[in-house]
Structures are given as C-alpha cells and as structure tokens.
XYZ file of C-alpha atoms in Angstrom:
732
model
C -12.902 2.325 14.128
C -10.224 -0.040 15.329
C -6.720 1.244 15.940
C -5.327 -1.386 13.572
C -7.491 -0.222 10.671
C -4.629 1.630 8.926
C -2.891 -1.725 8.494
C -5.841 -2.874 6.412
C -5.660 0.241 4.292
C -2.072 -0.743 3.652
C -2.745 -4.314 2.619
C -5.539 -3.357 0.260
C -3.260 -0.927 -1.520
C -0.254 -3.205 -1.517
C -1.890 -6.463 -2.539
C -2.143 -5.917 -6.323
C 1.489 -4.768 -6.450
C 2.594 -7.800 -4.462
C 0.625 -10.152 -6.674
C 2.187 -8.566 -9.755
C 5.653 -8.778 -8.273
C 5.166 -12.456 -7.503
C 3.985 -13.172 -11.034
C 6.401 -10.852 -12.874
C 5.495 -8.758 -15.899
C 4.552 -11.227 -18.665
C 5.970 -9.062 -21.452
C 9.341 -8.929 -19.709
C 9.262 -12.644 -18.978
C 8.524 -13.446 -22.611
C 11.218 -11.141 -23.978
C 13.780 -12.664 -21.603
C 13.268 -16.028 -23.327
C 14.480 -14.621 -26.660
C 18.068 -14.062 -27.890
C 19.370 -10.519 -27.459
C 19.035 -9.573 -31.155
C 15.428 -10.826 -31.224
C 14.671 -8.891 -28.051
C 15.889 -5.702 -29.733
C 13.458 -6.180 -32.620
C 10.501 -7.028 -30.381
C 11.250 -4.066 -28.122
C 11.265 -1.780 -31.166
C 7.827 -3.070 -32.077
C 6.757 -2.414 -28.508
C 7.747 1.240 -28.797
C 5.018 1.806 -31.389
C 1.800 0.874 -29.610
C 1.337 3.949 -27.431
C 2.365 7.581 -27.303
C 4.626 8.518 -24.410
C 2.823 10.338 -21.630
C 3.841 13.950 -21.262
C 4.348 16.242 -18.263
C 1.267 16.763 -16.103
C 0.338 19.718 -13.921
C -1.835 19.548 -10.788
C -3.997 21.996 -8.862
C -5.104 20.930 -5.379
C -8.594 22.065 -4.424
C -11.649 22.884 -6.485
C -11.473 25.432 -9.269
C -14.107 27.002 -11.533
C -13.637 25.871 -15.143
C -10.337 24.126 -14.708
C -11.099 22.507 -18.075
C -10.969 25.779 -20.059
C -8.345 25.371 -22.832
C -7.419 29.042 -22.459
C -6.851 28.795 -18.698
C -3.409 29.962 -17.560
C -2.036 26.950 -15.665
C 1.553 28.183 -15.466
C 1.322 28.398 -11.672
C 0.138 24.792 -11.314
C 2.532 22.204 -9.859
C 4.447 19.997 -12.293
C 4.156 16.456 -10.946
C 5.695 13.018 -11.528
C 3.901 9.695 -11.393
C 3.015 8.495 -7.864
C 2.431 12.049 -6.638
C -0.007 12.010 -3.723
C -2.962 14.375 -3.427
C -5.547 15.162 -0.758
C -8.965 13.573 -0.415
C -10.752 16.658 -1.762
C -11.147 17.774 -5.372
C -7.975 17.914 -7.518
C -7.418 19.076 -11.114
C -4.854 17.713 -13.614
C -3.971 19.151 -17.047
C -1.675 18.776 -19.979
C -1.600 19.348 -23.751
C -0.908 16.515 -26.211
C 0.297 16.800 -29.813
C 0.507 14.051 -32.425
C 4.189 13.800 -33.484
C 5.438 13.613 -37.067
C 6.327 9.990 -36.371
C 6.572 7.628 -33.415
C 10.022 6.017 -33.426
C 9.918 6.070 -37.227
C 6.283 4.953 -37.578
C 3.830 7.183 -39.459
C 0.732 7.706 -37.270
C -1.377 9.205 -40.050
C -4.858 7.707 -39.891
C -4.368 6.082 -36.480
C -6.847 6.270 -33.604
C -5.351 7.264 -30.247
C -7.143 6.349 -27.024
C -6.708 8.131 -23.704
C -7.004 6.591 -20.229
C -6.182 8.368 -16.982
C -4.757 6.437 -14.024
C -5.151 7.198 -10.326
C -5.974 5.310 -7.141
C -7.554 6.202 -3.820
C -8.042 2.878 -2.040
C -11.680 2.835 -3.087
C -14.098 4.529 -5.514
C -12.498 7.350 -7.482
C -15.049 9.565 -9.305
C -13.578 11.641 -12.102
C -14.625 14.058 -14.841
C -12.674 14.072 -18.111
C -12.484 17.005 -20.548
C -10.981 17.267 -24.048
C -10.472 20.832 -25.313
C -12.933 22.106 -22.702
C -15.659 19.607 -23.598
C -16.755 17.037 -21.024
C -16.362 13.591 -22.567
C -16.788 11.216 -19.594
C -17.717 11.139 -15.931
C -17.824 8.359 -13.311
C -15.703 5.633 -11.688
C -13.387 3.235 -13.546
C -13.694 5.121 -16.841
C -12.997 3.219 -20.029
C -10.471 4.538 -22.567
C -11.803 7.478 -24.599
C -10.787 8.362 -28.186
C -8.546 11.418 -28.020
C -7.559 11.593 -31.718
C -9.516 9.845 -34.458
C -7.932 9.587 -37.914
C -4.901 11.323 -36.430
C -2.728 13.736 -38.333
C 0.735 14.930 -37.253
C 0.393 18.224 -35.413
C -3.108 17.560 -34.026
C -3.425 19.016 -30.503
C -5.716 18.447 -27.514
C -5.892 20.004 -24.058
C -6.797 17.291 -21.544
C -8.178 18.182 -18.113
C -9.152 15.703 -15.398
C -11.033 16.547 -12.222
C -10.891 13.978 -9.432
C -13.654 14.365 -6.846
C -13.846 13.586 -3.118
C -12.361 10.221 -2.090
C -12.171 8.113 1.065
C -8.387 8.048 1.115
C -5.642 10.210 -0.365
C -5.208 10.061 -4.127
C -2.186 8.635 -5.917
C -1.546 9.947 -9.437
C -0.617 7.306 -12.005
C -0.239 9.220 -15.273
C -2.065 8.305 -18.459
C -1.940 5.741 -21.247
C -2.320 6.785 -24.898
C -2.911 3.540 -26.770
C -2.728 3.460 -30.548
C -5.133 1.670 -32.880
C -3.240 1.335 -36.134
C -4.964 2.025 -39.473
C -7.021 -1.016 -40.501
C -5.640 -1.023 -44.048
C -2.115 -1.667 -42.766
C -0.595 -4.557 -40.782
C -0.663 -4.087 -37.018
C 2.800 -4.132 -35.369
C 1.347 -4.552 -31.854
C -0.697 -7.616 -32.846
C 2.450 -9.176 -34.263
C 4.505 -8.355 -31.150
C 1.899 -9.972 -28.901
C 1.810 -13.088 -31.088
C 5.601 -13.370 -30.971
C 5.785 -12.966 -27.205
C 2.865 -15.342 -26.600
C 4.636 -17.965 -28.685
C 7.861 -17.411 -26.739
C 6.006 -18.155 -23.505
C 4.095 -21.192 -24.761
C 6.570 -23.050 -26.986
C 8.681 -24.446 -24.103
C 5.503 -25.961 -22.652
C 3.656 -27.042 -25.793
C 6.732 -28.330 -27.648
C 9.450 -29.027 -25.065
C 12.820 -29.744 -26.638
C 11.603 -29.008 -30.191
C 14.208 -26.486 -31.365
C 12.617 -26.268 -34.822
C 9.638 -24.410 -33.366
C 11.945 -21.928 -31.657
C 13.842 -21.500 -34.921
C 10.576 -20.686 -36.694
C 9.784 -18.080 -34.076
C 13.192 -16.438 -34.360
C 12.972 -16.413 -38.155
C 9.614 -14.637 -37.951
C 11.097 -12.060 -35.604
C 14.047 -11.363 -37.889
C 11.689 -10.890 -40.833
C 10.676 -7.606 -39.191
C 12.696 -4.846 -40.879
C 13.320 -2.255 -38.157
C 15.841 -0.517 -40.420
C 12.844 0.565 -42.508
C 11.640 2.533 -39.486
C 14.996 4.265 -39.228
C 14.705 5.163 -42.914
C 11.077 6.297 -42.450
C 10.100 3.822 -45.196
C 6.607 2.904 -44.070
C 5.828 0.700 -47.066
C 8.916 -1.485 -46.570
C 8.208 -1.821 -42.844
C 4.585 -2.846 -43.450
C 5.709 -5.457 -45.971
C 8.121 -6.936 -43.441
C 5.291 -7.308 -40.916
C 3.274 -9.262 -43.467
C 6.261 -11.547 -44.122
C 6.806 -12.149 -40.399
C 3.127 -13.030 -39.914
C 3.279 -15.519 -42.778
C 6.342 -17.180 -41.235
C 4.626 -17.377 -37.838
C 1.625 -19.210 -39.327
C 3.657 -22.443 -39.191
C 3.194 -22.427 -35.395
C -0.565 -22.014 -35.514
C -1.534 -25.727 -35.407
C 0.504 -26.172 -32.215
C -0.498 -23.011 -30.370
C -4.172 -23.170 -31.289
C -4.481 -26.443 -29.354
C -4.777 -24.261 -26.253
C -7.840 -22.214 -25.284
C -8.396 -19.050 -23.290
C -11.806 -19.584 -21.695
C -13.024 -16.096 -20.768
C -15.527 -15.674 -17.930
C -16.908 -12.169 -17.381
C -17.586 -11.353 -13.733
C -17.590 -8.585 -11.154
C -16.454 -8.933 -7.574
C -18.796 -6.744 -5.507
C -17.971 -6.128 -1.858
C -21.246 -6.043 0.077
C -19.802 -3.454 2.486
C -16.209 -2.298 2.752
C -15.186 1.312 2.136
C -18.852 2.106 1.605
C -22.096 1.102 3.375
C -24.395 -1.620 2.075
C -26.888 1.025 0.930
C -24.343 2.168 -1.653
C -23.789 -1.427 -2.725
C -27.434 -1.617 -3.782
C -26.688 1.061 -6.388
C -23.403 -0.624 -7.308
C -25.313 -3.848 -7.987
C -27.943 -2.062 -10.048
C -25.337 -0.331 -12.218
C -23.144 -3.409 -12.590
C -26.018 -5.726 -13.478
C -27.534 -3.103 -15.756
C -24.236 -2.783 -17.624
C -23.999 -6.562 -18.009
C -27.519 -6.729 -19.442
C -26.855 -3.870 -21.839
C -23.628 -5.446 -23.076
C -25.483 -8.714 -23.700
C -27.647 -6.806 -26.165
C -24.567 -5.472 -27.938
C -22.361 -8.601 -27.862
C -24.275 -11.824 -28.627
C -21.370 -14.006 -27.476
C -20.946 -12.317 -24.098
C -21.696 -14.235 -20.884
C -21.674 -12.989 -17.311
C -21.047 -14.820 -14.024
C -22.150 -13.531 -10.607
C -22.339 -14.746 -7.016
C -24.274 -13.609 -3.880
C -28.021 -14.241 -3.773
C -28.531 -11.158 -1.577
C -27.727 -8.949 -4.568
C -30.350 -10.604 -6.725
C -32.837 -10.305 -3.881
C -32.265 -6.540 -3.864
C -33.016 -6.382 -7.573
C -36.143 -8.488 -7.197
C -37.451 -6.104 -4.549
C -36.366 -2.765 -6.036
C -35.938 -3.271 -9.800
C -38.293 -6.059 -10.934
C -37.932 -5.258 -14.638
C -34.174 -5.722 -14.476
C -34.648 -8.905 -12.470
C -36.962 -10.239 -15.207
C -34.228 -9.613 -17.790
C -31.738 -11.542 -15.660
C -34.162 -14.482 -15.408
C -34.430 -14.522 -19.185
C -30.657 -14.430 -19.665
C -30.288 -17.275 -17.154
C -32.700 -19.351 -19.253
C -30.579 -18.585 -22.306
C -27.421 -19.755 -20.508
C -25.747 -16.347 -20.760
C -26.081 -15.259 -17.108
C -24.443 -17.745 -14.769
C -25.203 -17.995 -11.067
C -22.298 -19.194 -8.904
C -21.344 -19.241 -5.228
C -24.677 -20.482 -3.938
C -24.256 -18.427 -0.746
C -26.220 -15.413 0.484
C -22.997 -13.344 0.299
C -19.321 -14.220 -0.045
C -18.572 -14.645 3.679
C -15.512 -15.000 5.792
C -14.764 -18.709 5.835
C -12.946 -19.048 9.154
C -14.883 -17.198 11.843
C -18.533 -18.199 11.248
C -19.501 -21.547 12.751
C -20.128 -24.527 10.508
C -23.895 -24.198 10.755
C -23.712 -20.614 9.486
C -21.736 -21.728 6.432
C -24.319 -24.433 5.814
C -27.039 -21.767 6.082
C -25.185 -19.517 3.639
C -25.649 -22.315 1.122
C -29.135 -23.316 2.240
C -30.542 -19.779 2.093
C -28.596 -18.830 -1.049
C -29.220 -21.979 -3.067
C -32.885 -22.084 -2.050
C -33.339 -18.477 -3.162
C -31.853 -19.222 -6.579
C -33.938 -22.356 -6.961
C -37.188 -20.684 -5.960
C -36.672 -17.479 -7.952
C -34.589 -18.548 -10.961
C -35.168 -22.296 -11.093
C -31.429 -23.072 -11.026
C -29.164 -25.032 -8.725
C -25.592 -23.917 -8.035
C -22.650 -26.310 -8.267
C -19.709 -23.878 -8.083
C -18.453 -22.464 -4.785
C -17.161 -18.945 -5.443
C -15.240 -16.880 -2.911
C -12.132 -15.315 -4.455
C -11.558 -12.686 -1.755
C -12.070 -14.297 1.659
C -9.151 -14.185 4.117
C -8.594 -17.927 4.422
C -10.590 -21.134 3.985
C -11.298 -23.700 6.696
C -10.563 -27.367 6.167
C -14.213 -28.449 6.494
C -15.325 -26.334 3.541
C -15.088 -29.125 0.918
C -17.281 -31.284 3.148
C -19.849 -28.506 3.587
C -19.794 -27.775 -0.135
C -20.026 -31.381 -1.264
C -22.880 -32.249 1.084
C -24.687 -29.135 -0.145
C -24.501 -30.211 -3.779
C -21.493 -28.064 -4.721
C -18.747 -29.847 -6.670
C -16.273 -27.073 -7.533
C -14.592 -24.159 -5.805
C -12.954 -20.967 -7.150
C -10.665 -18.640 -5.224
C -7.423 -16.764 -5.893
C -6.347 -15.103 -2.642
C -3.743 -17.742 -1.776
C -1.373 -16.419 -4.447
C -0.713 -13.471 -2.101
C 0.807 -15.683 0.612
C 4.209 -14.415 1.681
C 5.615 -17.501 3.434
C 3.908 -20.750 2.474
C 3.112 -20.408 -1.208
C 0.767 -22.968 -2.738
C 2.038 -23.777 -6.243
C -1.351 -25.001 -7.477
C -3.705 -24.063 -10.294
C -6.210 -26.895 -10.566
C -6.388 -29.428 -7.728
C -8.608 -31.554 -5.530
C -9.287 -30.028 -2.132
C -10.106 -32.718 0.423
C -11.719 -32.403 3.871
C -10.869 -34.671 6.818
C -13.967 -36.798 6.046
C -12.702 -37.459 2.484
C -15.080 -35.057 0.677
C -13.425 -33.459 -2.360
C -14.178 -30.471 -4.554
C -12.331 -29.658 -7.764
C -10.668 -26.324 -6.990
C -9.228 -23.672 -9.281
C -6.981 -20.696 -8.621
C -7.502 -18.091 -11.378
C -5.009 -15.294 -11.906
C -6.970 -12.667 -9.955
C -10.695 -11.985 -10.362
C -10.523 -8.446 -11.786
C -8.396 -8.659 -14.919
C -9.072 -5.642 -17.114
C -7.300 -6.747 -20.270
C -7.623 -9.841 -22.437
C -4.126 -9.459 -23.788
C -2.761 -12.767 -25.156
C 0.681 -12.241 -23.565
C -0.810 -12.027 -20.070
C -2.972 -15.049 -20.786
C -0.137 -17.053 -22.343
C 2.005 -16.429 -19.272
C -0.821 -17.639 -17.031
C -1.323 -20.736 -19.180
C 2.396 -21.547 -19.149
C 2.400 -21.366 -15.326
C -0.803 -23.406 -15.184
C 0.743 -26.152 -17.308
C 3.755 -26.315 -15.000
C 1.466 -26.825 -12.008
C -1.152 -28.964 -13.763
C 0.624 -30.863 -16.553
C -1.678 -31.523 -19.497
C -3.981 -28.544 -18.921
C -4.721 -26.836 -22.248
C -7.863 -24.858 -21.389
C -7.275 -21.829 -19.161
C -10.202 -20.235 -17.334
C -9.654 -16.487 -17.020
C -11.839 -14.113 -14.976
C -12.114 -10.592 -16.355
C -14.082 -7.529 -15.295
C -13.779 -4.561 -12.923
C -14.433 -5.596 -9.316
C -14.565 -4.674 -5.610
C -16.852 -1.671 -6.199
C -18.532 -3.449 -9.073
C -18.383 -2.583 -12.739
C -17.772 -5.896 -14.482
C -16.605 -6.267 -18.088
C -16.496 -3.142 -20.230
C -16.855 -2.501 -23.954
C -13.089 -1.998 -24.182
C -12.494 -5.487 -22.745
C -15.119 -7.111 -24.943
C -13.885 -5.300 -28.052
C -10.385 -6.577 -27.340
C -11.545 -10.143 -26.717
C -13.956 -10.521 -29.616
C -11.444 -8.856 -31.906
C -9.044 -11.686 -31.042
C -11.709 -14.204 -32.004
C -12.218 -12.526 -35.386
C -8.510 -12.087 -36.118
C -7.803 -15.789 -35.590
C -4.089 -15.011 -35.311
C -1.340 -17.283 -34.018
C -2.668 -17.382 -30.471
C -4.589 -19.896 -28.396
C -8.299 -19.849 -29.230
C -10.451 -17.305 -27.418
C -13.684 -18.750 -26.067
C -16.313 -16.798 -24.115
C -18.395 -18.914 -21.770
C -19.360 -19.857 -18.239
C -17.342 -21.280 -15.379
C -19.557 -24.382 -15.323
C -18.840 -25.219 -18.954
C -15.103 -25.010 -18.220
C -15.326 -27.241 -15.136
C -17.523 -29.751 -16.960
C -14.852 -30.038 -19.639
C -11.713 -30.274 -17.513
C -13.129 -32.689 -14.908
C -13.453 -35.338 -17.638
C -9.753 -34.879 -18.461
C -8.320 -35.192 -14.945
C -6.017 -38.158 -14.343
C -7.476 -40.698 -11.889
C -4.570 -40.684 -9.423
C -3.488 -37.529 -7.589
C -0.694 -37.310 -4.975
C -1.729 -35.834 -1.614
C 0.003 -32.827 -0.056
C -0.312 -30.745 3.110
C 1.733 -27.961 4.724
C 4.185 -30.379 6.337
C 4.937 -32.263 3.131
C 5.013 -29.202 0.895
C 7.597 -27.564 3.165
C 9.967 -30.405 2.295
C 9.749 -29.560 -1.400
C 6.838 -29.663 -3.817
C 6.972 -31.537 -7.088
C 4.128 -31.248 -9.611
C 2.414 -34.530 -10.525
C 3.965 -36.527 -13.322
C 2.361 -35.931 -16.699
C -0.119 -38.526 -17.926
C -0.667 -38.750 -21.686
C -3.988 -37.206 -22.676
C -4.876 -36.304 -19.086
C -4.482 -33.372 -16.701
C -2.284 -34.293 -13.740
C -3.306 -32.531 -10.538
C -2.515 -32.860 -6.817
C -4.825 -33.300 -3.816
C -4.567 -30.743 -1.005
C -5.327 -32.271 2.385
C -5.346 -29.255 4.722
C -6.898 -25.833 5.240
C -6.123 -22.976 2.871
C -4.452 -20.657 5.353
C -4.096 -17.095 4.110
C -1.059 -15.371 5.583
C -1.095 -11.900 4.124
C -4.112 -10.266 5.836
C -3.081 -10.705 9.432
C -5.012 -9.219 12.355
C -8.448 -10.136 11.042
C -9.317 -12.322 14.045
C -9.095 -9.449 16.544
C -10.173 -6.282 14.728
C -13.699 -4.965 15.478
C -14.154 -7.274 18.471
C -17.731 -6.154 19.135
C -18.755 -7.208 15.643
C -17.145 -10.583 16.158
C -18.993 -10.960 19.474
C -22.244 -10.130 17.685
C -21.466 -12.645 14.948
C -21.109 -15.468 17.450
C -24.007 -14.617 19.770
C -26.358 -14.027 16.815
C -25.559 -17.489 15.465
C -26.472 -18.991 18.827
C -29.640 -16.941 19.184
C -31.081 -17.899 15.810
C -30.165 -21.570 16.240
C -31.702 -21.708 19.722
C -34.870 -20.053 18.441
C -35.055 -22.670 15.690
C -34.596 -25.549 18.099
C -37.254 -24.394 20.568
C -39.632 -23.578 17.736
C -39.146 -27.046 16.226
C -39.902 -28.745 19.548
C -42.909 -26.510 20.213
C -44.253 -27.156 16.709
C -44.008 -30.925 17.240
C -45.864 -30.944 20.582
C -49.590 -31.843 20.669
C -50.653 -28.549 22.248
C -54.264 -27.393 22.508
C -53.298 -24.375 20.461
C -50.788 -25.682 17.879
C -47.573 -23.684 17.611
C -47.064 -22.100 14.184
C -43.471 -22.525 13.100
C -42.024 -19.026 12.359
C -40.113 -20.057 9.239
C -40.382 -16.698 7.464
C -39.230 -14.742 10.501
C -36.304 -17.080 11.147
C -35.195 -16.915 7.512
C -35.165 -13.119 7.675
C -33.110 -13.322 10.870
C -30.689 -15.678 9.183
C -30.336 -13.316 6.213
C -29.232 -10.514 8.536
C -26.774 -12.790 10.330
C -25.372 -14.161 7.063
C -25.044 -10.755 5.409
C -22.943 -9.445 8.280
C -20.565 -12.401 7.919
C -19.429 -10.913 4.587
C -15.648 -11.196 4.495
C -14.763 -7.506 4.949
C -17.404 -7.035 7.649
C -16.268 -10.121 9.540
C -12.583 -9.293 9.129
C -12.954 -5.779 10.510
C -11.365 -4.240 7.416
C -14.174 -1.802 6.579
C -15.055 1.772 7.487
C -16.813 2.560 10.764
C -20.335 3.113 9.420
C -20.722 -0.469 8.218
C -20.352 -1.722 11.794
C -23.011 0.713 12.971
C -25.335 -0.672 10.299
C -24.436 -4.205 11.371
C -25.270 -3.405 14.987
C -28.772 -2.368 13.905
C -29.203 -5.729 12.189
C -27.984 -7.619 15.233
C -30.340 -5.643 17.492
C -33.270 -6.676 15.300
C -32.126 -10.315 15.320
C -31.754 -10.231 19.090
C -35.268 -8.826 19.559
C -36.802 -11.203 16.991
C -35.192 -14.382 18.300
C -36.010 -13.423 21.886
C -39.684 -13.121 20.939
C -39.635 -16.378 18.964
C -37.832 -18.330 21.678
C -40.123 -16.892 24.349
C -43.257 -17.980 22.490
C -41.829 -21.429 21.812
C -40.662 -21.978 25.404
C -44.081 -20.911 26.676
C -45.683 -23.595 24.501
C -43.202 -26.182 25.755
C -43.661 -25.166 29.391
C -47.419 -25.565 29.086
C -46.894 -29.278 28.451
C -44.851 -29.781 31.640
C -46.575 -30.788 34.875
C -45.305 -28.207 37.353
C -47.724 -28.958 40.183
C -46.137 -29.418 43.566
C -44.500 -27.623 46.425
C -42.461 -24.463 45.874
C -41.767 -22.357 42.790
C -41.093 -24.438 39.648
C -38.101 -23.527 37.495
C -37.622 -25.088 34.056
C -33.942 -25.287 33.086
C -33.665 -25.706 29.282
C -30.669 -27.109 27.400
C -30.503 -26.098 23.695
C -27.343 -28.129 23.031
C -27.218 -31.515 21.383
C -25.604 -33.160 24.389
C -26.282 -33.487 28.110
C -25.069 -30.524 30.108
C -24.450 -29.525 33.730
C -23.772 -26.039 35.037
C -24.725 -23.080 37.187
C -28.053 -21.326 36.667
C -29.008 -17.822 37.816
C -32.698 -16.937 38.190
C -34.858 -14.186 39.651
C -38.250 -15.357 40.968
C -41.115 -14.396 43.226
C -41.578 -16.570 46.323
C -45.179 -17.079 47.504
C -44.207 -15.354 50.715
C -40.981 -13.902 52.170
C -38.533 -16.496 53.492
C -35.172 -16.394 55.179
C -33.707 -19.219 53.092
C -34.624 -21.645 50.289
C -33.703 -25.145 49.175
C -33.233 -26.373 45.600
C -35.123 -29.632 44.986
C -34.515 -31.555 41.733
C -36.899 -33.926 39.985
C -35.413 -36.931 41.796
C -36.051 -35.335 45.198
C -32.452 -34.343 45.851
C -32.091 -31.245 48.003
C -29.254 -28.701 47.858
C -28.733 -25.160 48.947
C -28.181 -22.405 46.372
C -24.588 -21.326 45.830
C -25.644 -17.709 46.121
C -28.948 -16.260 47.320
C -30.376 -12.785 47.886
C -33.964 -12.670 49.159
C -35.896 -9.475 49.840
C -37.610 -10.067 53.212
C -40.411 -7.651 52.365
C -41.335 -8.663 48.790
C -40.094 -12.244 48.595
C -38.169 -11.529 45.370
C -35.218 -13.913 45.238
C -32.026 -13.762 43.164
C -30.505 -17.245 43.146
C -27.552 -19.092 41.651
C -27.477 -22.873 41.903
C -25.918 -25.877 40.182
C -27.990 -28.146 37.949
C -26.678 -31.563 36.889
C -27.398 -33.634 33.789
C -29.910 -31.560 31.858
C -30.822 -33.728 28.806
C -29.818 -32.775 25.281
C -32.438 -30.526 23.644
C -34.488 -30.990 26.813
C -35.234 -29.647 30.250
C -34.992 -30.373 33.932
C -37.650 -29.301 36.435
C -36.262 -27.674 39.571
C -38.300 -26.486 42.594
C -37.346 -23.638 44.868
C -38.776 -24.393 48.307
C -38.784 -22.113 51.367
C-alpha cells in the first residue's frame, strides 16, 4: 500500500462535509430569508418533528448479550457525538421514554422512528435491538419504528452492536423522527412548505412582494401560544388556517418539478475487493427489483455493463427480470461504459473501448443503446471526452464531483461541454449522487441555485439512493417521495422517472445561443447567461473539467499505473497484428481472435475503474489487478506471436545471413534502436547489419559467443513503415 494512502482516507471522509459546507444547510438558508418573528415561529415548528437524542453509553470490544434490557451498563463509558471507536466490535446502549409533551405538542398516537448514525470510511455492519429483541441487521439500515401509537411514558431499551470495520468508527448519535397522527394536521409538512416557498419565491417571483406577504401571513397564522398553553385543538386549527393561506402560492410554486431518479453508485473495487462487489451488485439490483414490485411508479437507473455481465453469468433469473423491466421503461441503462473509469490516465483508445465494449454488451444482451454518459465520481475529466462521447453516440453527460473543487469553482448546473474539435454534450451537475432524503427544502434549495446558474430551468433532476457500497433507494426514501405526490401540497411537483426523459425534455427548452467560458475567462469573473423568455439559458464550457480536491492520484500505486499503460499497448498491438494477419492471403487463413481480445479488453477496462486507477483503494485490489494484467500479458503475447508468425510467413527472407524482421505497430514511420538475440549459422568474430536497400552498418553493441554462435546485438534501424516491417540481415 502506498505511503500516501492515508491522505485518501482523509479525503473520502472529508468530502461530504466539505460539499455540505459549500452548499450550506438548506433549512438554515431558508429561515435566514424570513423576518425574525417569522423565524421564531418556523423554528418552533421545527422543534416538534423529532425527539431529542439522549445520552449514549459505549462498550469497546465484544460482549455476550449486550442487548439484554436487564444488563447492568453502569460501568460503560458515557460518550458524546463524534466519539471514535476501534475497528473491532463495539456496543452502544441507551433507554428512551416518550415524554408527556414535546415542546407543548401532545405525542399521543404518534409513530416514532429510530435511526442510528455512525461512519467508518466504508461498510459498517450493525445489529439493532429494541428491548432485547433483534429488529434489524446489515449495512445502511433504514429507520425502524421504535414506538407505534405512542403513549407518554412508553419506554424502550435500545442496543446497537457495530461489527468489524476497515477503519475506526465515528459515533454520530441517533435520530428519532416523528410521524404525526394522520387524523391531525402535520406541523412538519407545513414547516417544509413554508421554508421551500421562502427559498423559491425570490426566483419564481422576483420583486413580487405580495407573494412574500402571503407567505408571512401564513406563517403568522400558526398559533405557537397554543403550544405554550398545551391547547392541542387550538394549535391544530391554526395549522389548518396557515395551510389554507399558503394555497394561494400553489399555482406559482407548482410550475416547478422535482424529477427524481433512483440510482446507486457502486464502486467496482475500493475498500473491498471486486469479489465483494459481485455480492453488492446482487443485493442492490435485487432490492431495486423488489421495490419495483411494491411501488409501481418507481424507476431505477444504473451504469457499468460489467455489473450486468456478472448477473447474466451468476444470477440468470435476476438478469431476466432486469431485461423485462428495461422493456417496460422502468430500469434505465446509462453510462455505456464497461465500468466508470478514471477519465484522465487511460489513453483515448481505452476510453473509446469502454464505450465500445459497454454499449455493445447492452445492445446485444438488452437490445438498448445508451445516450447518457454517467461518471459522477471520477477524479477529473479530460477535454476530449465530449468528442469521444459524441462520436460514440452519447449526447449527454452527468457528473457532480466538480462541486468539491477548493480553488476554481465551476458555477454551473446545466451546460454545454465542448471539445477542441467542436463536439458538444449537454452536461448536468446534480447535487451529489447519493441523496438519502427527498425532503422538499433540500430540493427547493437545489432548484433555487440551479435557476441562478441556468436561468429559466424549472425541472430539477435529483439523484437519490445509497451509493459507493451499493444499496440504492430504500422504502423510507420511496415512502417519503410518493407521499409527497399524494399530498399535493404547496411544493413543486414530484415526478419519478428516468434521466433520459429529463434530458429529452430540457434539451428542447435550451436557448440557442450560449456564451463560452474557460478557466482563464472564468477567473476574471463569471456571469450567468442572460435570461431568455421561455427558454433555459446555459453556458458553454470550453476546457477540461479539472478536479482539484483529490490530489496525488497521478503518482499513487505506480506499478498499477505502469500496468495500465503497458496493457493498453499490448492489447492494441495484438489487435493490429491480428488484423493484418487476418487480411493476408495465407495458405492457412488466420482466424481473428475477437473473443480472446474482447476478454483481454474487459480486464484492462475493469482495472481502469476510477478508484483502482487513482490508487485510492486497499492493497488487495491491486494484487487482484496484477493477476488480471498477468493474464492479459500472457494472452496478448500468444496472440501477437501467432499473428506475427503468419505475417512473417508471407515475407521472402531468402538470402545471405540471418534475417531479422523489425515490426512497427505504430501508425507512423519510426526509427530507433533494436536489440535482438539470434543464432548465427556458425561462430563469427564480428557481424554486419545489412538493410533491404543493401546499406551496411556495424551494430552499436555486440556480444557473440565464439563457441555457440549465439549473438546479442543492438543496432539502429531507420524508417520502418507505419504498421509495417523492415527486413534486416545479420551477416558474418
């Protein structure tokens, strides 16, 4: 493992916090737009939607029956949030009790959900117990009902066991979210509507103070004094009045749409080997298929053909279900590449092959073409990528990593990305790829920012679902989203669909003219395009997308990078010689090894996955990669040897001395030094190098065994033709 690896552990942990800091908390941003008295009311509403987390205790190390409600945990350590724990097993406990009221609100009949929070820079398996009963086990657990039809005084002993992890654990406390009784108005729904409106009104109705007045009137209709008096009926009535007042803003706000795209970012190899990723893919895809049975409106979007190839080979029944969902338009294939690779270090031909191999697999196995480039997590994007995409039949590109830049920030959302040859792809920066909530305040904040950067944009594409180690959308996310659809409150419309449907809609709305920017011009001060009535105004970016935050990726794991480059050359050379041999009129026709070469390419392409290429993974994944490269090296050596033998058989080598064929696999004429070992017909004291034109030179270096006639020679060869050869004779 490289000595700079700890730096990568740091950036993986720090990145989400940095992204959040750059964006700011949307609830705080929305509240800051309101007058102080309105903020007080909204904050009081906000104090009702979850129980405060209590004091936790921790026991480091494994323990028999740490979940037992009668266990004496008085000797356990009392811990605050952000406490760090070892990589081994750790227990956490505390007892919750439903209070008589929550800041004046009667919780009788409410449902209270529990979710534990911890991080370990990778998969974090946990076991959750309520009153000694195991209620959940696994990674990325969804919220679990702790109290149903709650009554004041209800108690529960909660115990959490965290299992072995790659890195140290960081304790994050717990969230106890409240579902209010369905027969009463929901104060949290109202708060989110109010804050969403506060974020969107300045954009949707700039300068219209009447809309802001309506919002403030709705806020002041909320009677927080009723909470102080513990008058639940009066408080509920005030919520109904506030909602009725807010309805006046519905025609304006409902012009906008939250277009929700379920997805899961799955790292092919990172803090786990690729063999574990096979199981991650199975579980993630299986969850997506199951949720499609439960939620008829749910759609799922996924990249990386290699993952589908695993399913085809290992789980054909699941693969058949995916094919059916693709036909129904509910399972969307994006990316078009074999994996989501690094997009700086592989050569251009490898990126073309990512698309060729990936798109061909999808076409042959699923009957679909792919038009959306999808690589949200690569560590930078070369300037030729739009050209490669466009000439491969890809018209759109999705990524989000550039928002983490710490020096040159790109204030874009939707824009044209243009290569030096003029090829353009319509590019979109979503707000992250692993959003785990469909909260309208978060989405409204993202839409408000999007409209600043792309004036006229009303439809926001949002990616949601657990990622990195797979997972995808959960029932909790879908329940939240489809509940918003059914409520039809004063929010933008919620729409569940595919990325392609969103792109197909917005590309028809883009204004025809777009100003061009690059790093030099943007440093002088960026100004969003002027609004065009009825159109979306977007810029054109005429440069690479240089990612600044993950530095060091071009030097870490140098042996892997060497293998990446030499493997590219080896497979390409084998292809070239095989193509020439196949085209020659030999007595025994050469059979082109297409299947073998494709399998070699798949190994090369897989190991260009962005964390593998960047050197940011654990040591075992580079050992696995070396095995792949060894196979490629053996395979291409055999293929090239067979092809060169066929070619050599067509060359007239009769004449004096030992013939040497010097081959040039490049697409241009080349000169250079050649080193060979050959057997002379008989021992000699010295040799001459004779070219095809009869020119004679001496070797630059020669070692000849006087007894055996074995010669080790180095000599210069001039002007070997492109994709051709030059015949040299070694004469005593």
